[in-house]
Amino acid sequence: MTQVQLRSISKRFGGFTAIENIDLDIRSGELVALLGPSGCGKTTTLRMIAGLENPTTGEIHFDDRDVSDLRVQDRNVGMVFQRYALFPHMTVEKNIAFGLSVRGTPRSEISDRLDEIIDVVQLGPFRQRFPAQLSGGQMQRVAIARTLITKPSVLMMDEPLANLDTKLRGEMRRFIRTLQQRLGITTIFVTHDQVEAMELADRIAVIFNGHLAQFGPPEDLYRQPVSVDVADFMGASNIFPGTMTGTDAVKTGFGTLSVVAQPGMADGSRVHAMLRNEGIDIHPANVEGGDDMVAGRIAARDFFGATVNYVVECGAERIIVNEQSRRLLDVGMEVRLDIPAERVWLMAG
Amino acid sequence: MRRERLFLALQMTPIMVVLFLLFGGALVLAIVQSLGYAPWFGVNTFPDLSYFRALWSSPSFWQSLGLTMYYATVSTFLALVGGILLALALIKTFPGKTLYKYLYKLPLMIPYTVGIALAVLMLGNGGVLSRFAALFGLIDDPGQFPQILKTHYGWGIIAVYVWKQLPFITLAIYAVLLGIGRETEEAAAILGAKRRTIFFRVTLPQILPGIVSSTLICFAFNVGAFEAPFILGGGFPDTLPVVAWRYFNDADYTLQLQGMATVVSIGLIAGVILFGYLAAYRRFEKRMGRN
């Protein structure tokens, strides 16, 4: 198991800065997701760790050893590409054995390790098939097996589930997580899908425009984002500008909300208040409530099966509320929204 | 449905006319003439294999065949090696790449005859290279410059073929390389493969379709090409197309039939070689799981 550390890494392509001064400490055996929109620099970061790109400035360490100048062949890392990058002219068996064969591993050992890994990824019946004869999920498994057979110190995955359908993606997520936990291999996973990142990762590094916006466990990023951009990217939410009145209340366009005092949020400071859609309770107007209740009217309803979204007009603002669809409220109904103080998160305005 | 078929047939007409009437008709005429049917020259001994017998039993035919194959094979091979290297270089990013991408294609737009003239100007004993060699004191006199043109080594012929065909092969392989991308090479490097291994085990098998199609075209052209060996060749023994031309150009019209036997022989030999090449490639493709 290997620790990976990025020390003030930057990457420039001509006049374009892809990555700017990123520091990242990845613990051994941890699965870290690099999350961000397309073109934010997450794949470039991954390629620098792999050795496919050289950082313009900064250092990359594996277990405190500087590998920045080490050739890709000598880093002992594994990488699963978005489009798998299987060798189309080789069978499943030859694809998987390639890494061992080029490293001069004895044939008997290759054969033993091949049997073992093919068993792990459940590709037994497909050993003699070519990539073109496999489904997306099977190709994915070949790519993972080809990488794992060399026992890399760090496993990297560049949007490996992007080309799979929804059902298969779910299966592969569970497969990857189980395999990673079983092998305890340090894994870095690139994705632009925040649900995928939260489901898989121990910690998530959110990257915007080449900058590391936030790095932490999924629940911290979801509940306590450091900025409006992170809050927005991590999931559906209502974000309103407001002004602190004291340290435990914020005045917004639809009324004053009670909040839990947060460091740095002083009286009179401009803030953004974030309310996750599912963090708001909605009640018919005739239900009595406490001081936190906000009055409104349901302007629209979107039914998703298991859950339902209500668009509630509260004065000049619109608040989206998500709840289980066990009951359905009608459009036009007067309602009251229960927004407990502990569910409001404040970010610097 | 019938209208669609009719429309399809109409769309195919231009190529069918060219293929069957012009090419097919000429081929049939060449074959029947080589078998002794040419009443317009006062010859009709059809079917008569004597022209082929005379040709194939002559040692000079086999010398000419050897020379034809030598020029065709060596120049195709050199253009292929150069084309692969150039295509691999072009796939990388380097300053001035856009300009270079235009420059290397320049010979494709220039006719062979111009290339031959350039070869005479540059490589001949009174040419630019020999004069520069004398100017810089490498030789005393331009006449001492080693003979490149008009020898049976065919350096001039090979130079012209390579000059013209290297960009063509590069273009074909470069297009395939663009299609396959860099990911399989990167995957191989991450798995520990060195550059040489990556090329022979990962890149080469993937660019093979481009190699086969472009070399096939170049080799077929080189076997049948006439101008370069005629102008830059070393005289007897000539390549087979030049031998055929000499028969056609003879005052004795009946020798045209011998010329046709030569042309048909070139076609047969090139056909057998190219068929064998394609069959071997198809076998390889099947082994690689590609149908």
mmCIF file with all atom_site columns, C-alpha atoms in Angstrom, chain B residues 98-210:
data_model
loop_
_atom_site.group_PDB
_atom_site.id
_atom_site.type_symbol
_atom_site.label_atom_id
_atom_site.label_alt_id
_atom_site.label_comp_id
_atom_site.label_asym_id
_atom_site.label_entity_id
_atom_site.label_seq_id
_atom_site.pdbx_PDB_ins_code
_atom_site.Cartn_x
_atom_site.Cartn_y
_atom_site.Cartn_z
_atom_site.occupancy
_atom_site.B_iso_or_equiv
_atom_site.pdbx_formal_charge
_atom_site.auth_seq_id
_atom_site.auth_comp_id
_atom_site.auth_asym_id
_atom_site.auth_atom_id
_atom_site.pdbx_PDB_model_num
ATOM 1   C CA . THR B 1 98  ? 1.070  22.430 -38.882 1.00 0.00 ? 98  THR B CA 1
ATOM 2   C CA . LEU B 1 99  ? 3.536  23.656 -41.521 1.00 0.00 ? 99  LEU B CA 1
ATOM 3   C CA . TYR B 1 100 ? 5.286  20.299 -41.628 1.00 0.00 ? 100 TYR B CA 1
ATOM 4   C CA . LYS B 1 101 ? 1.964  18.518 -42.128 1.00 0.00 ? 101 LYS B CA 1
ATOM 5   C CA . TYR B 1 102 ? 1.499  20.496 -45.352 1.00 0.00 ? 102 TYR B CA 1
ATOM 6   C CA . LEU B 1 103 ? 5.110  20.261 -46.502 1.00 0.00 ? 103 LEU B CA 1
ATOM 7   C CA . TYR B 1 104 ? 5.426  16.494 -46.412 1.00 0.00 ? 104 TYR B CA 1
ATOM 8   C CA . LYS B 1 105 ? 2.397  16.127 -48.712 1.00 0.00 ? 105 LYS B CA 1
ATOM 9   C CA . LEU B 1 106 ? 3.945  18.314 -51.410 1.00 0.00 ? 106 LEU B CA 1
ATOM 10  C CA . PRO B 1 107 ? 5.348  15.437 -53.566 1.00 0.00 ? 107 PRO B CA 1
ATOM 11  C CA . LEU B 1 108 ? 1.827  13.969 -53.748 1.00 0.00 ? 108 LEU B CA 1
ATOM 12  C CA . MET B 1 109 ? 0.786  16.936 -55.866 1.00 0.00 ? 109 MET B CA 1
ATOM 13  C CA . ILE B 1 110 ? 3.825  16.860 -58.166 1.00 0.00 ? 110 ILE B CA 1
ATOM 14  C CA . PRO B 1 111 ? 3.765  14.461 -61.162 1.00 0.00 ? 111 PRO B CA 1
ATOM 15  C CA . TYR B 1 112 ? 6.285  11.614 -61.447 1.00 0.00 ? 112 TYR B CA 1
ATOM 16  C CA . THR B 1 113 ? 7.866  13.129 -64.540 1.00 0.00 ? 113 THR B CA 1
ATOM 17  C CA . VAL B 1 114 ? 8.702  16.287 -62.582 1.00 0.00 ? 114 VAL B CA 1
ATOM 18  C CA . GLY B 1 115 ? 10.231 14.071 -59.904 1.00 0.00 ? 115 GLY B CA 1
ATOM 19  C CA . ILE B 1 116 ? 12.312 12.340 -62.547 1.00 0.00 ? 116 ILE B CA 1
ATOM 20  C CA . ALA B 1 117 ? 13.482 15.700 -63.906 1.00 0.00 ? 117 ALA B CA 1
ATOM 21  C CA . LEU B 1 118 ? 14.374 16.786 -60.369 1.00 0.00 ? 118 LEU B CA 1
ATOM 22  C CA . ALA B 1 119 ? 16.343 13.555 -59.902 1.00 0.00 ? 119 ALA B CA 1
ATOM 23  C CA . VAL B 1 120 ? 18.311 14.274 -63.083 1.00 0.00 ? 120 VAL B CA 1
ATOM 24  C CA . LEU B 1 121 ? 18.970 17.848 -61.938 1.00 0.00 ? 121 LEU B CA 1
ATOM 25  C CA . MET B 1 122 ? 19.986 16.870 -58.430 1.00 0.00 ? 122 MET B CA 1
ATOM 26  C CA . LEU B 1 123 ? 21.577 13.417 -58.655 1.00 0.00 ? 123 LEU B CA 1
ATOM 27  C CA . GLY B 1 124 ? 23.130 13.354 -62.141 1.00 0.00 ? 124 GLY B CA 1
ATOM 28  C CA . ASN B 1 125 ? 26.892 13.593 -62.657 1.00 0.00 ? 125 ASN B CA 1
ATOM 29  C CA . GLY B 1 126 ? 26.477 17.163 -63.830 1.00 0.00 ? 126 GLY B CA 1
ATOM 30  C CA . GLY B 1 127 ? 23.744 17.770 -61.260 1.00 0.00 ? 127 GLY B CA 1
ATOM 31  C CA . VAL B 1 128 ? 23.481 20.071 -58.267 1.00 0.00 ? 128 VAL B CA 1
ATOM 32  C CA . LEU B 1 129 ? 24.845 17.578 -55.734 1.00 0.00 ? 129 LEU B CA 1
ATOM 33  C CA . SER B 1 130 ? 27.914 16.762 -57.825 1.00 0.00 ? 130 SER B CA 1
ATOM 34  C CA . ARG B 1 131 ? 28.666 20.471 -58.352 1.00 0.00 ? 131 ARG B CA 1
ATOM 35  C CA . PHE B 1 132 ? 28.311 21.184 -54.644 1.00 0.00 ? 132 PHE B CA 1
ATOM 36  C CA . ALA B 1 133 ? 30.572 18.209 -53.862 1.00 0.00 ? 133 ALA B CA 1
ATOM 37  C CA . ALA B 1 134 ? 33.200 19.668 -56.227 1.00 0.00 ? 134 ALA B CA 1
ATOM 38  C CA . LEU B 1 135 ? 32.688 23.187 -54.845 1.00 0.00 ? 135 LEU B CA 1
ATOM 39  C CA . PHE B 1 136 ? 33.322 22.030 -51.289 1.00 0.00 ? 136 PHE B CA 1
ATOM 40  C CA . GLY B 1 137 ? 36.365 20.022 -52.379 1.00 0.00 ? 137 GLY B CA 1
ATOM 41  C CA . LEU B 1 138 ? 34.894 16.597 -51.707 1.00 0.00 ? 138 LEU B CA 1
ATOM 42  C CA . ILE B 1 139 ? 35.716 15.656 -55.322 1.00 0.00 ? 139 ILE B CA 1
ATOM 43  C CA . ASP B 1 140 ? 37.999 17.328 -57.859 1.00 0.00 ? 140 ASP B CA 1
ATOM 44  C CA . ASP B 1 141 ? 35.477 17.422 -60.671 1.00 0.00 ? 141 ASP B CA 1
ATOM 45  C CA . PRO B 1 142 ? 31.673 16.965 -60.896 1.00 0.00 ? 142 PRO B CA 1
ATOM 46  C CA . GLY B 1 143 ? 32.367 14.066 -63.283 1.00 0.00 ? 143 GLY B CA 1
ATOM 47  C CA . GLN B 1 144 ? 33.925 12.130 -60.395 1.00 0.00 ? 144 GLN B CA 1
ATOM 48  C CA . PHE B 1 145 ? 30.625 12.118 -58.487 1.00 0.00 ? 145 PHE B CA 1
ATOM 49  C CA . PRO B 1 146 ? 29.484 8.512  -57.921 1.00 0.00 ? 146 PRO B CA 1
ATOM 50  C CA . GLN B 1 147 ? 26.995 7.443  -60.544 1.00 0.00 ? 147 GLN B CA 1
ATOM 51  C CA . ILE B 1 148 ? 23.509 7.352  -59.033 1.00 0.00 ? 148 ILE B CA 1
ATOM 52  C CA . LEU B 1 149 ? 21.417 7.480  -62.199 1.00 0.00 ? 149 LEU B CA 1
ATOM 53  C CA . LYS B 1 150 ? 21.433 5.036  -65.094 1.00 0.00 ? 150 LYS B CA 1
ATOM 54  C CA . THR B 1 151 ? 22.829 2.121  -63.118 1.00 0.00 ? 151 THR B CA 1
ATOM 55  C CA . HIS B 1 152 ? 21.250 -1.231 -62.419 1.00 0.00 ? 152 HIS B CA 1
ATOM 56  C CA . TYR B 1 153 ? 21.341 -0.456 -58.697 1.00 0.00 ? 153 TYR B CA 1
ATOM 57  C CA . GLY B 1 154 ? 18.547 1.931  -59.623 1.00 0.00 ? 154 GLY B CA 1
ATOM 58  C CA . TRP B 1 155 ? 19.241 4.494  -56.891 1.00 0.00 ? 155 TRP B CA 1
ATOM 59  C CA . GLY B 1 156 ? 17.658 7.219  -58.997 1.00 0.00 ? 156 GLY B CA 1
ATOM 60  C CA . ILE B 1 157 ? 14.547 5.153  -59.730 1.00 0.00 ? 157 ILE B CA 1
ATOM 61  C CA . ILE B 1 158 ? 14.241 4.159  -56.082 1.00 0.00 ? 158 ILE B CA 1
ATOM 62  C CA . ALA B 1 159 ? 14.779 7.782  -55.007 1.00 0.00 ? 159 ALA B CA 1
ATOM 63  C CA . VAL B 1 160 ? 11.946 8.983  -57.255 1.00 0.00 ? 160 VAL B CA 1
ATOM 64  C CA . TYR B 1 161 ? 9.571  6.231  -56.091 1.00 0.00 ? 161 TYR B CA 1
ATOM 65  C CA . VAL B 1 162 ? 10.391 6.842  -52.429 1.00 0.00 ? 162 VAL B CA 1
ATOM 66  C CA . TRP B 1 163 ? 10.117 10.629 -52.835 1.00 0.00 ? 163 TRP B CA 1
ATOM 67  C CA . LYS B 1 164 ? 6.642  10.251 -54.301 1.00 0.00 ? 164 LYS B CA 1
ATOM 68  C CA . GLN B 1 165 ? 5.320  7.333  -52.260 1.00 0.00 ? 165 GLN B CA 1
ATOM 69  C CA . LEU B 1 166 ? 6.641  8.103  -48.801 1.00 0.00 ? 166 LEU B CA 1
ATOM 70  C CA . PRO B 1 167 ? 4.061  10.906 -48.291 1.00 0.00 ? 167 PRO B CA 1
ATOM 71  C CA . PHE B 1 168 ? 1.307  8.611  -49.564 1.00 0.00 ? 168 PHE B CA 1
ATOM 72  C CA . ILE B 1 169 ? 2.211  5.837  -47.121 1.00 0.00 ? 169 ILE B CA 1
ATOM 73  C CA . THR B 1 170 ? 2.655  8.406  -44.328 1.00 0.00 ? 170 THR B CA 1
ATOM 74  C CA . LEU B 1 171 ? -0.811 9.792  -45.029 1.00 0.00 ? 171 LEU B CA 1
ATOM 75  C CA . ALA B 1 172 ? -2.402 6.331  -44.857 1.00 0.00 ? 172 ALA B CA 1
ATOM 76  C CA . ILE B 1 173 ? -0.623 5.327  -41.637 1.00 0.00 ? 173 ILE B CA 1
ATOM 77  C CA . TYR B 1 174 ? -1.086 8.736  -40.019 1.00 0.00 ? 174 TYR B CA 1
ATOM 78  C CA . ALA B 1 175 ? -4.854 8.476  -40.603 1.00 0.00 ? 175 ALA B CA 1
ATOM 79  C CA . VAL B 1 176 ? -4.899 5.043  -38.933 1.00 0.00 ? 176 VAL B CA 1
ATOM 80  C CA . LEU B 1 177 ? -2.785 6.330  -36.039 1.00 0.00 ? 177 LEU B CA 1
ATOM 81  C CA . LEU B 1 178 ? -5.184 9.237  -35.535 1.00 0.00 ? 178 LEU B CA 1
ATOM 82  C CA . GLY B 1 179 ? -8.051 6.758  -35.470 1.00 0.00 ? 179 GLY B CA 1
ATOM 83  C CA . ILE B 1 180 ? -6.536 4.457  -32.843 1.00 0.00 ? 180 ILE B CA 1
ATOM 84  C CA . GLY B 1 181 ? -5.311 7.313  -30.604 1.00 0.00 ? 181 GLY B CA 1
ATOM 85  C CA . ARG B 1 182 ? -2.495 7.147  -28.066 1.00 0.00 ? 182 ARG B CA 1
ATOM 86  C CA . GLU B 1 183 ? -4.307 5.311  -25.283 1.00 0.00 ? 183 GLU B CA 1
ATOM 87  C CA . THR B 1 184 ? -3.227 1.756  -26.096 1.00 0.00 ? 184 THR B CA 1
ATOM 88  C CA . GLU B 1 185 ? 0.406  2.906  -26.285 1.00 0.00 ? 185 GLU B CA 1
ATOM 89  C CA . GLU B 1 186 ? 0.036  4.716  -22.974 1.00 0.00 ? 186 GLU B CA 1
ATOM 90  C CA . ALA B 1 187 ? -1.625 1.676  -21.430 1.00 0.00 ? 187 ALA B CA 1
ATOM 91  C CA . ALA B 1 188 ? 1.296  -0.485 -22.596 1.00 0.00 ? 188 ALA B CA 1
ATOM 92  C CA . ALA B 1 189 ? 3.836  1.992  -21.189 1.00 0.00 ? 189 ALA B CA 1
ATOM 93  C CA . ILE B 1 190 ? 2.062  2.036  -17.820 1.00 0.00 ? 190 ILE B CA 1
ATOM 94  C CA . LEU B 1 191 ? 2.121  -1.770 -17.829 1.00 0.00 ? 191 LEU B CA 1
ATOM 95  C CA . GLY B 1 192 ? 5.904  -1.563 -18.152 1.00 0.00 ? 192 GLY B CA 1
ATOM 96  C CA . ALA B 1 193 ? 6.521  -1.944 -21.904 1.00 0.00 ? 193 ALA B CA 1
ATOM 97  C CA . LYS B 1 194 ? 9.541  -0.143 -23.405 1.00 0.00 ? 194 LYS B CA 1
ATOM 98  C CA . ARG B 1 195 ? 9.269  1.888  -26.616 1.00 0.00 ? 195 ARG B CA 1
ATOM 99  C CA . ARG B 1 196 ? 10.427 -0.925 -28.874 1.00 0.00 ? 196 ARG B CA 1
ATOM 100 C CA . THR B 1 197 ? 7.983  -3.410 -27.374 1.00 0.00 ? 197 THR B CA 1
ATOM 101 C CA . ILE B 1 198 ? 5.173  -0.876 -27.599 1.00 0.00 ? 198 ILE B CA 1
ATOM 102 C CA . PHE B 1 199 ? 5.867  -0.355 -31.286 1.00 0.00 ? 199 PHE B CA 1
ATOM 103 C CA . PHE B 1 200 ? 6.141  -4.005 -32.288 1.00 0.00 ? 200 PHE B CA 1
ATOM 104 C CA . ARG B 1 201 ? 3.471  -5.483 -30.018 1.00 0.00 ? 201 ARG B CA 1
ATOM 105 C CA . VAL B 1 202 ? 0.914  -2.693 -29.757 1.00 0.00 ? 202 VAL B CA 1
ATOM 106 C CA . THR B 1 203 ? 1.260  -0.051 -32.483 1.00 0.00 ? 203 THR B CA 1
ATOM 107 C CA . LEU B 1 204 ? 2.363  -2.114 -35.494 1.00 0.00 ? 204 LEU B CA 1
ATOM 108 C CA . PRO B 1 205 ? -0.479 -4.669 -35.366 1.00 0.00 ? 205 PRO B CA 1
ATOM 109 C CA . GLN B 1 206 ? -2.970 -1.813 -35.164 1.00 0.00 ? 206 GLN B CA 1
ATOM 110 C CA . ILE B 1 207 ? -1.565 0.175  -38.098 1.00 0.00 ? 207 ILE B CA 1
ATOM 111 C CA . LEU B 1 208 ? -1.261 -2.931 -40.246 1.00 0.00 ? 208 LEU B CA 1
ATOM 112 C CA . PRO B 1 209 ? -4.433 -2.207 -42.269 1.00 0.00 ? 209 PRO B CA 1
ATOM 113 C CA . GLY B 1 210 ? -2.918 1.155  -43.313 1.00 0.00 ? 210 GLY B CA 1
#
